């Protein structure tokens, strides 16, 4: 069982690079191709443009496309196509100025503000808020009066006005990662703050900043065109906005003249936005592969007849197979589990992570994660096969006859509602109680689970109670409808050990009082020894051994059970201290 | 020799705003020794480790390392052996930067501390991986390709890169499966016996702490309530809170657990 030779599994679909994912998306590919075309046009403008964009041929004023002027001539007899080509260069330079200024200012300020916080963050946030409050277009119009007709200068100033977008994005991202343990580890390793920012934090903000850049570039092109359309550009320099303005003035003579610059602007901007979307989609796909439900292989199709209910058995799981879609097939996580739970028993489902213990429990609750499916086998609860029940029937069963206590009490309470409201509603829905009856029942249950002041807990928000209290609240909620079966998924794992002892004691009492059958998913053999009557040991989706706890602990049969029990660190010999012989350093 | 102290924490107080999280905490660690630090959430046990590492502000008191006060000295400003104090954190999923390869992760401390050039540091990677029983081809892979136990081995290898005299281990096995936990614990012990490194071993689990420690300190609400030899503290505790901790932890044996439960309830009834 050494890990030295343990194979390192090939990583899943997220291996494929972001670039690859973007290019495999048809819209992403199209947008990238169009942007490259525009970029190449801008770079090689002198080679592509057939005519001098400023050359006036008086007999070609407003001429129709053709005859040397590919897209016709403008109101002054210049070649629209050549002007568009040169316009691409000038427009993109303007947009690039805005984007670079915005990104440099915003990302740098955001990195420092997010990482160092304190006065630095306060000051930069004030500046950012002030910039956001200024109406950009009016500022640009005012500055145009003061600074003259340089569109590049205007775009530089517009870049400053756009920088808060980058600032806020970066600051939020940095704050999210700066408390990660790997940042602490880097500090302990002696890295300077600059090095931590460059090596560890910049990597995280990279992709979102690229998305933001793409969107901001689109905005910059539109605003720039708008300014030029209002006549604020340098008339001697062909830009898309300028061409549009010229076309607009000539609209009645040559209606096609506004079409070409309009197309150039909208196609470029749309490509930038689509590219941003494609990158975002690719990032999300990287995190969670998209689900297509593959066909269920024939070997699962054979319907297993539900067993005839045996006397005294409340839950009868037979040959249960649970699987998740994986590419074009299914990946089994539970391979044919059979387990009988007798009325009144507490059965432990014990195993390590990936053993399928939680998946088995969730299959009973019909709460498998997205895509998960029971492919074959049966789950008979009190004589009825749960795998054949509809979503609605299961919902009616859950909460009334089958209850659930989760592992993380806090994440199972909605932080924006008072605890009482969250408990009253399910009782009204499931048991059909009136609001007053439900409240009375909730208060009674809160008192029953040992909360010292039920009224106060009822009116509290989840963040106002401790983890142990939250778990008592969830247990109260689960037991309030007197369920027959309680499924508890690692109910004490997130709790401190003294609180764990109290919660186990509570479960023991409630089980007697409400005649509940309990399925307890856990990895802790101490918890099993404390509360269970029987235990099933799971490994890689199978039950390797199932027995009454006395026999299982005193005489484990399966080597895996023996290995697990042997790993329990208890009553180990205490180590004797010897000072190291020499001033010993690690290797 | 055995009276020599590697670390001597004396009367340390730490405040987080209005919260007084460490109250007059004193603790010492000898060279090559493991001091276990047990407590429940919010007891301040992690904060002591962070203060020793220099990533947490100390309001008063002293932390002597080899006789020199290192309280409030940031890691990058430390010199000599103090600069080599390392850490292994609880969560192997967030303690390794997901976008760096294992080689980059392992060479970073050596390059940052300028004890090796990039090429020398890369040469040491194989040896470090070997020390934690990971295959050499792990170097060019990313953390996400490893299981929790393997990641924790990478974190241990990173801590070993600077040949430290002290490693602060903050709940290093609590996120791991039972059998993985046992193997990682054995690795910690094996490394200590081979290299003479000392550990401050922070954990909520008395059984884990007993397995590795020479001496054990028990914390509650920012104070150390009991500090003594491992066997005494973990088997015959004197302080009522330590007794409560010991009896609350369920033992993996139904018969003995029934006794322990009864004893816990008696203790609760007395209180």
Coordinates of N, CA, C and O in Angstrom, one line a residue, chain B residues 42-135:
Chain B
X42 N -11.1 27.7 17.0 CA -11.1 29.0 17.7 C -10.3 29.0 19.0 O -10.3 30.0 19.7
X43 N -9.5 28.0 19.3 CA -8.7 27.9 20.5 C -7.5 28.8 20.3 O -6.8 29.1 21.3
X44 N -7.1 29.1 19.1 CA -5.9 29.9 18.9 C -4.7 29.0 18.5 O -3.6 29.6 18.4
X45 N -4.9 27.7 18.3 CA -3.7 26.9 18.1 C -3.0 27.2 16.8 O -1.8 27.2 16.7
X46 N -3.8 27.5 15.7 CA -3.2 27.8 14.5 C -2.4 29.2 14.5 O -1.4 29.3 13.9
X47 N -2.9 30.1 15.4 CA -2.3 31.4 15.5 C -0.9 31.3 16.0 O 0.0 32.0 15.6
X48 N -0.7 30.4 17.0 CA 0.7 30.3 17.5 C 1.6 29.9 16.4 O 2.7 30.5 16.3
X49 N 1.2 28.9 15.6 CA 2.1 28.5 14.5 C 2.3 29.7 13.5 O 3.5 29.9 13.1
X50 N 1.3 30.5 13.2 CA 1.5 31.6 12.3 C 2.4 32.6 12.9 O 3.2 33.3 12.2
X51 N 2.3 32.8 14.2 CA 3.2 33.8 14.9 C 4.7 33.3 14.8 O 5.6 34.1 14.5
X52 N 4.9 32.0 15.0 CA 6.3 31.5 14.9 C 6.8 31.7 13.4 O 7.9 32.0 13.2
X53 N 5.9 31.5 12.5 CA 6.3 31.6 11.0 C 6.5 33.0 10.6 O 7.1 33.3 9.6
X54 N 6.0 34.0 11.4 CA 6.2 35.4 11.1 C 5.1 35.9 10.2 O 5.4 36.9 9.5
X55 N 4.0 35.2 10.1 CA 2.9 35.7 9.2 C 1.7 36.2 10.0 O 0.6 36.2 9.6
X56 N 2.0 36.5 11.3 CA 0.9 37.0 12.2 C 1.5 38.0 13.2 O 2.5 37.7 13.8
X57 N 0.8 39.1 13.3 CA 1.4 40.1 14.2 C 1.3 39.8 15.7 O 0.2 39.4 16.1
X58 N 2.4 39.9 16.4 CA 2.4 39.6 17.9 C 2.3 40.9 18.6 O 3.1 41.8 18.4
X59 N 1.3 41.0 19.5 CA 1.2 42.3 20.3 C 2.1 42.4 21.4 O 2.7 43.5 21.7
X60 N 2.4 41.3 22.1 CA 3.4 41.4 23.2 C 4.0 40.0 23.4 O 3.4 39.0 23.0
X61 N 5.2 40.0 24.0 CA 5.8 38.7 24.3 C 6.9 38.4 23.3 O 7.2 39.3 22.4
X62 N 7.6 37.3 23.5 CA 8.8 37.0 22.7 C 8.7 35.7 22.1 O 8.2 34.7 22.7
X63 N 9.3 35.5 20.9 CA 9.5 34.2 20.3 C 10.9 34.0 20.0 O 11.4 34.6 19.1
X64 N 11.7 33.3 20.9 CA 13.1 33.2 20.7 C 13.3 31.9 19.8 O 12.8 30.8 20.1
X65 N 14.1 32.1 18.8 CA 14.5 30.9 18.0 C 16.1 30.9 18.0 O 16.7 31.9 17.6
X66 N 16.6 29.8 18.5 CA 18.1 29.7 18.8 C 18.6 31.0 19.5 O 19.6 31.6 19.1
X67 N 17.8 31.5 20.4 CA 18.2 32.6 21.3 C 17.9 34.0 20.7 O 18.2 35.0 21.4
X68 N 17.4 34.0 19.5 CA 17.1 35.4 18.9 C 15.6 35.6 18.8 O 14.9 34.7 18.3
X69 N 15.2 36.8 19.2 CA 13.7 37.0 19.1 C 13.3 37.2 17.7 O 13.8 38.1 17.0
X70 N 12.3 36.4 17.2 CA 11.9 36.5 15.8 C 10.4 36.9 15.7 O 9.8 36.8 14.7
X71 N 9.9 37.3 16.9 CA 8.5 37.7 16.8 C 8.4 39.0 15.9 O 9.2 39.9 16.0
X72 N 7.4 39.0 15.1 CA 7.2 40.2 14.2 C 8.3 40.4 13.2 O 8.4 41.5 12.7
X73 N 9.1 39.4 13.0 CA 10.1 39.5 11.9 C 9.5 38.7 10.7 O 9.3 37.5 10.8
X74 N 9.2 39.4 9.6 CA 8.6 38.8 8.5 C 9.6 37.7 7.9 O 10.8 37.8 8.0
X75 N 9.0 36.6 7.3 CA 9.9 35.5 6.9 C 11.1 36.0 6.0 O 12.2 35.6 6.1
X76 N 10.8 36.9 5.1 CA 11.9 37.3 4.1 C 13.0 38.2 4.8 O 14.0 38.4 4.2
X77 N 12.6 38.7 6.0 CA 13.7 39.5 6.7 C 14.4 38.6 7.7 O 15.3 39.1 8.4
X78 N 14.1 37.3 7.8 CA 14.8 36.5 8.7 C 16.1 36.0 8.2 O 16.3 35.9 6.9
X79 N 17.1 35.7 9.1 CA 18.4 35.3 8.6 C 18.7 34.0 9.3 O 18.1 33.6 10.3
X80 N 19.7 33.3 8.8 CA 20.2 32.1 9.4 C 19.2 31.0 9.4 O 18.3 30.9 8.5
X81 N 19.2 30.2 10.5 CA 18.2 29.1 10.6 C 16.8 29.6 10.6 O 15.8 28.9 10.2
X82 N 16.6 30.8 11.2 CA 15.2 31.3 11.3 C 14.6 31.5 9.9 O 13.4 31.4 9.8
X83 N 15.4 31.7 9.0 CA 14.9 31.9 7.6 C 14.5 30.6 7.0 O 13.8 30.6 5.9
X84 N 14.8 29.5 7.6 CA 14.5 28.2 7.0 C 13.3 27.5 7.7 O 13.0 26.4 7.4
X85 N 12.7 28.2 8.7 CA 11.5 27.7 9.3 C 10.4 27.5 8.3 O 10.2 28.4 7.5
X86 N 9.8 26.3 8.2 CA 8.9 26.0 7.1 C 7.6 25.6 7.7 O 7.4 25.4 8.9
X87 N 6.6 25.4 6.8 CA 5.2 25.1 7.2 C 4.6 24.0 6.3 O 5.0 24.0 5.1
X88 N 3.8 23.2 6.8 CA 2.9 22.3 6.0 C 1.5 22.6 6.5 O 1.2 22.5 7.7
X89 N 0.7 23.0 5.6 CA -0.7 23.5 6.0 C -1.7 22.3 5.8 O -1.4 21.3 5.3
X90 N -2.9 22.7 6.4 CA -3.9 21.7 6.4 C -4.4 21.2 5.1 O -4.5 20.0 4.8
X91 N -4.8 22.1 4.2 CA -5.5 21.7 3.0 C -4.6 21.5 1.9 O -4.1 22.5 1.3
X92 N -4.4 20.3 1.5 CA -3.4 20.1 0.4 C -4.0 20.6 -0.9 O -3.3 20.6 -1.9
X93 N -5.3 20.9 -1.0 CA -5.8 21.4 -2.2 C -5.6 22.9 -2.4 O -5.6 23.4 -3.6
X94 N -5.4 23.6 -1.4 CA -5.2 25.1 -1.6 C -3.8 25.5 -1.2 O -3.5 26.7 -1.3
X95 N -3.0 24.6 -0.7 CA -1.7 25.0 -0.3 C -0.7 24.9 -1.4 O 0.5 25.3 -1.3
X96 N -1.1 24.4 -2.5 CA -0.2 24.3 -3.7 C -0.9 25.2 -4.8 O -2.1 25.0 -5.1
X97 N -0.1 26.1 -5.4 CA -0.6 26.9 -6.5 C -1.0 26.0 -7.7 O -0.1 25.4 -8.3
X98 N -2.3 26.0 -8.1 CA -2.8 25.1 -9.1 C -2.1 25.4 -10.5 O -2.1 24.5 -11.3
X99 N -1.6 26.6 -10.7 CA -1.0 26.8 -12.0 C 0.5 26.6 -12.1 O 1.1 27.0 -13.1
X100 N 1.1 26.1 -11.0 CA 2.6 25.8 -11.1 C 2.8 24.3 -11.1 O 2.1 23.6 -10.5
X101 N 3.9 23.9 -11.8 CA 4.2 22.5 -11.8 C 4.9 22.2 -10.4 O 5.3 23.1 -9.7
X102 N 5.0 20.9 -10.1 CA 5.6 20.5 -8.9 C 7.0 21.0 -8.8 O 7.5 21.4 -7.7
X103 N 7.7 20.9 -9.9 CA 9.1 21.4 -9.9 C 9.2 22.9 -9.5 O 10.0 23.3 -8.7
X104 N 8.3 23.7 -10.1 CA 8.3 25.1 -9.8 C 8.0 25.3 -8.3 O 8.6 26.2 -7.7
X105 N 7.0 24.5 -7.8 CA 6.7 24.7 -6.4 C 7.9 24.4 -5.5 O 8.1 25.1 -4.5
X106 N 8.6 23.3 -5.9 CA 9.7 22.8 -5.0 C 10.9 23.7 -5.1 O 11.7 23.8 -4.1
X107 N 11.1 24.3 -6.3 CA 12.4 25.1 -6.4 C 12.2 26.5 -5.9 O 13.2 27.2 -5.5
X108 N 10.9 26.9 -5.8 CA 10.7 28.3 -5.4 C 11.4 28.8 -4.1 O 12.0 29.8 -4.1
X109 N 11.2 28.0 -3.0 CA 11.9 28.4 -1.8 C 13.4 28.5 -1.9 O 14.0 29.5 -1.4
X110 N 14.0 27.6 -2.6 CA 15.5 27.6 -2.7 C 15.9 28.8 -3.5 O 16.9 29.5 -3.2
X111 N 15.2 29.2 -4.6 CA 15.5 30.3 -5.4 C 15.3 31.6 -4.6 O 16.1 32.5 -4.6
X112 N 14.1 31.6 -3.9 CA 13.8 32.9 -3.1 C 14.8 33.1 -2.1 O 15.2 34.3 -1.8
X113 N 15.3 32.1 -1.4 CA 16.3 32.2 -0.3 C 17.7 32.3 -0.9 O 18.7 32.3 -0.1
X114 N 17.9 32.2 -2.2 CA 19.2 32.3 -2.8 C 20.1 31.2 -2.3 O 21.3 31.5 -2.2
X115 N 19.6 30.1 -1.9 CA 20.6 29.0 -1.5 C 21.0 28.1 -2.7 O 21.8 27.3 -2.6
X116 N 20.3 28.4 -3.8 CA 20.7 27.6 -5.0 C 20.3 28.4 -6.3 O 19.4 29.2 -6.2
X117 N 21.0 28.1 -7.3 CA 20.6 28.7 -8.6 C 19.5 27.9 -9.2 O 19.2 26.8 -8.6
X118 N 18.8 28.4 -10.2 CA 17.6 27.7 -10.7 C 18.0 26.3 -11.1 O 17.3 25.3 -10.9
X119 N 19.2 26.1 -11.7 CA 19.6 24.8 -12.2 C 19.9 23.9 -11.0 O 19.5 22.7 -11.0
X120 N 20.6 24.4 -10.0 CA 20.9 23.6 -8.8 C 19.6 23.1 -8.1 O 19.5 22.0 -7.7
X121 N 18.7 24.1 -8.0 CA 17.4 23.8 -7.4 C 16.7 22.7 -8.1 O 16.1 21.8 -7.5
X122 N 16.7 22.8 -9.5 CA 16.0 21.7 -10.3 C 16.7 20.3 -10.0 O 16.0 19.3 -10.0
X123 N 18.0 20.4 -9.8 CA 18.7 19.1 -9.6 C 18.2 18.5 -8.2 O 18.3 17.3 -8.1
X124 N 17.9 19.4 -7.3 CA 17.5 18.8 -6.0 C 16.1 18.3 -6.0 O 15.7 17.5 -5.0
X125 N 15.3 18.6 -7.0 CA 13.9 18.2 -7.0 C 13.7 16.7 -6.9 O 12.9 16.2 -6.1
X126 N 14.5 16.0 -7.6 CA 14.4 14.5 -7.6 C 14.7 14.0 -6.2 O 13.9 13.1 -5.8
X127 N 15.7 14.5 -5.6 CA 16.0 14.1 -4.3 C 14.9 14.4 -3.3 O 14.5 13.5 -2.5
X128 N 14.3 15.6 -3.4 CA 13.2 15.9 -2.5 C 12.0 15.0 -2.7 O 11.4 14.5 -1.8
X129 N 11.7 14.7 -4.0 CA 10.5 13.8 -4.3 C 10.8 12.5 -3.7 O 9.9 11.8 -3.2
X130 N 12.1 12.1 -3.8 CA 12.4 10.8 -3.3 C 12.3 10.7 -1.8 O 11.8 9.7 -1.3
X131 N 12.6 11.8 -1.1 CA 12.5 11.8 0.3 C 11.0 11.6 0.8 O 10.8 11.1 1.9
X132 N 10.1 12.1 -0.1 CA 8.7 11.9 0.3 C 8.0 10.8 -0.5 O 6.8 10.7 -0.5
X133 N 8.8 9.9 -1.0 CA 8.3 8.7 -1.8 C 7.4 9.0 -2.9 O 6.4 8.4 -3.1
X134 N 7.7 10.1 -3.6 CA 7.0 10.4 -4.9 C 7.9 10.0 -6.1 O 9.1 10.2 -6.0
X135 N 7.3 9.6 -7.2 CA 8.1 9.2 -8.3 C 8.7 10.5 -8.9 O 8.1 11.6 -8.9

